[in-house]
XYZ file of C-alpha atoms in Angstrom:
225
model
C -4.815 26.242 5.280
C -3.896 25.041 8.819
C -6.122 23.274 11.282
C -5.933 22.913 15.049
C -5.313 19.140 14.972
C -1.870 19.398 13.351
C -3.195 18.880 9.848
C -2.378 21.122 6.955
C -4.959 21.122 4.159
C -3.525 22.135 0.765
C -5.720 23.884 -1.835
C -4.430 23.216 -5.360
C -5.793 26.533 -6.556
C -3.559 28.378 -4.075
C -0.881 25.859 -3.137
C 0.024 24.417 -6.491
C 3.755 25.109 -6.124
C 3.760 23.556 -2.636
C 2.063 20.446 -3.960
C 4.569 20.107 -6.774
C 7.402 20.463 -4.283
C 6.047 17.444 -2.418
C 6.234 15.213 -5.508
C 10.054 14.993 -5.190
C 10.681 11.588 -3.505
C 13.577 12.767 -1.297
C 11.497 15.714 0.027
C 8.722 13.340 0.960
C 11.210 11.066 2.657
C 12.820 13.924 4.590
C 9.406 15.221 5.700
C 8.414 11.720 6.791
C 11.559 11.205 8.774
C 11.102 14.525 10.645
C 7.547 13.635 11.494
C 8.488 10.139 12.593
C 11.659 10.786 14.508
C 11.543 14.495 15.393
C 14.027 17.297 14.717
C 17.234 16.536 12.860
C 20.084 18.184 11.012
C 20.749 17.845 7.287
C 23.754 15.704 8.121
C 21.729 13.334 10.308
C 19.129 13.021 7.576
C 21.871 12.453 4.971
C 23.141 9.526 7.060
C 19.613 8.027 7.205
C 18.897 8.385 3.498
C 22.349 7.772 1.962
C 22.258 11.209 0.341
C 24.854 13.958 0.650
C 24.446 16.682 3.240
C 24.396 19.209 0.444
C 21.423 17.451 -1.134
C 19.396 17.053 2.077
C 20.174 20.666 3.053
C 18.912 21.938 -0.355
C 15.665 19.900 -0.195
C 15.018 20.966 3.421
C 15.263 24.593 2.327
C 12.700 23.890 -0.403
C 10.375 22.288 2.185
C 10.915 25.346 4.400
C 10.075 27.690 1.523
C 6.628 26.120 1.323
C 6.178 25.929 5.124
C 6.395 22.139 5.507
C 9.411 22.376 7.789
C 10.967 25.078 9.944
C 14.087 25.494 12.033
C 13.971 23.736 15.374
C 15.736 24.689 18.599
C 19.512 24.306 18.146
C 21.539 22.342 20.643
C 24.583 24.438 19.807
C 25.474 27.291 17.417
C 27.250 24.976 14.944
C 24.210 23.043 13.845
C 20.962 23.876 12.070
C 18.134 21.610 13.082
C 14.819 21.186 11.282
C 11.370 20.037 12.360
C 8.093 19.355 10.624
C 5.464 22.134 10.947
C 2.462 19.764 10.734
C 1.786 16.123 11.536
C -0.320 15.488 8.462
C -0.726 17.108 5.055
C -4.110 16.621 3.365
C -5.749 17.519 0.065
C -9.265 17.385 -1.309
C -9.507 14.693 -3.961
C -12.275 16.593 -5.703
C -10.255 19.822 -5.761
C -7.147 17.974 -7.039
C -9.062 16.390 -9.932
C -10.479 19.789 -10.894
C -7.053 21.392 -10.917
C -4.785 21.209 -13.993
C -2.217 18.560 -13.320
C -3.802 17.761 -9.994
C -4.661 14.160 -10.908
C -1.036 13.417 -11.783
C 0.259 14.955 -8.524
C -2.276 12.970 -6.524
C -1.174 9.768 -8.243
C 2.475 10.464 -7.479
C 1.692 11.111 -3.787
C -0.444 8.011 -3.443
C 2.194 5.786 -5.037
C 4.736 7.166 -2.646
C 2.410 6.113 0.183
C 2.325 2.571 -1.247
C 6.142 2.604 -1.244
C 6.031 3.708 2.383
C 3.747 0.797 3.167
C 6.242 -1.700 1.737
C 9.115 -0.045 3.645
C 7.082 -0.130 6.812
C 6.205 -3.782 6.389
C 9.848 -4.693 5.846
C 10.893 -2.813 8.971
C 8.060 -4.231 11.067
C 9.027 -7.774 10.193
C 12.688 -7.061 10.859
C 11.897 -5.449 14.234
C 9.857 -8.493 15.328
C 12.490 -10.910 14.129
C 15.356 -9.124 15.866
C 13.530 -8.589 19.156
C 13.542 -4.794 18.856
C 9.750 -5.005 18.991
C 8.058 -6.970 21.743
C 6.187 -10.073 20.688
C 2.949 -8.692 22.206
C 2.695 -6.592 19.057
C 2.620 -9.704 16.818
C -1.065 -10.523 17.182
C -2.683 -7.039 16.776
C -0.550 -6.012 13.777
C -1.503 -6.808 10.259
C -2.848 -5.651 6.854
C -6.426 -5.955 5.605
C -7.541 -6.103 1.998
C -11.311 -6.619 2.401
C -13.594 -5.502 -0.410
C -16.949 -4.305 1.004
C -19.722 -2.866 -1.198
C -20.450 0.704 -0.033
C -22.147 3.864 -1.324
C -20.086 7.097 -1.643
C -21.804 8.389 1.490
C -20.929 5.275 3.500
C -17.302 5.410 2.411
C -17.083 9.065 3.479
C -18.694 8.190 6.796
C -16.252 5.334 7.328
C -13.291 7.717 6.952
C -14.791 10.046 9.586
C -15.430 7.201 12.011
C -11.899 5.891 11.626
C -10.391 9.320 12.134
C -12.440 9.997 15.225
C -11.622 6.596 16.765
C -7.928 6.957 15.965
C -7.825 10.406 17.609
C -9.637 8.920 20.666
C -7.105 6.140 21.032
C -4.104 8.438 20.496
C -5.337 10.655 23.349
C -5.964 7.618 25.580
C -2.492 6.171 25.043
C -0.580 9.468 25.151
C 0.878 8.799 28.600
C 1.279 5.036 28.386
C 4.949 4.008 28.250
C 3.967 0.836 26.389
C 2.760 2.843 23.390
C 4.826 2.572 20.225
C 4.653 4.347 16.925
C 2.252 2.510 14.627
C 2.165 3.055 10.850
C -1.468 3.044 9.817
C -2.688 2.668 6.254
C -6.229 2.485 4.809
C -7.230 2.709 1.206
C -10.775 3.273 0.033
C -10.577 2.764 -3.747
C -13.912 2.042 -5.437
C -13.689 -0.146 -8.523
C -16.093 -0.056 -11.502
C -17.503 -3.408 -12.686
C -15.078 -5.377 -14.791
C -16.409 -5.507 -18.389
C -14.885 -8.931 -18.862
C -16.958 -10.481 -16.126
C -19.899 -12.397 -17.544
C -18.055 -13.005 -20.794
C -16.456 -16.241 -19.667
C -13.378 -14.554 -18.175
C -12.335 -14.663 -14.560
C -12.607 -11.473 -12.553
C -8.916 -10.774 -11.849
C -9.794 -7.621 -9.875
C -11.759 -9.654 -7.356
C -8.887 -11.851 -6.472
C -7.704 -10.669 -2.984
C -8.050 -13.147 -0.203
C -9.664 -10.482 1.971
C -7.172 -11.446 4.590
C -7.263 -9.548 7.866
C -4.308 -10.401 10.118
C -5.914 -8.951 13.186
C -5.579 -5.214 12.621
C -8.248 -2.819 11.383
C -7.411 -0.400 8.618
C -6.717 3.192 9.636
C -7.517 6.530 7.998
C -5.112 8.053 5.491
C -7.427 9.212 2.637
C -6.014 12.282 1.057
C -3.191 12.409 3.583
C 0.490 12.716 2.708
C 2.428 11.470 5.762
């Protein structure tokens, strides 16, 4: 299912094969690179990932089979360029948990997002250190691990508010030459009470410092980016 905002919503009942195709780590990496940097050839993506052109070409064809990527405009007849069809791929958590094998696929995709967060943090720090990123970005950037107490309805509302505000700011900054690509992550992961609490044991799950280095979290629930 496609939507007008560049988001593709996958239904596990109808798109099971497409979801399984996304669990391959290289395919997710290739899709992410096309979304982040725009159209590229298999050879260009091979150079970025350290894979062979044959490997990236094969996995791009798999992504094309399931309509995640398509051929882009060619600069000359000797090259085959690819582009992402959508900006964001989303799934319904409820539908995934109802689907056979859906919980496992969802777990794989979420863990890949965590890996992306680590890679993005490493690159952000290197870009600031090297001067590739202006120091004015130092203060507003950051990661938050606050732990509020919310109802299911409030958490769902929070996602909607964050999405709406993000869309508003993207539209506002669309023509500003100072705008840079920002990697946004937000996790809303409710935790059940720890059975060890109250039995003389420390609550290890409540250990985060709730540090907020100046940047609000941003919506990514159910999204594969």
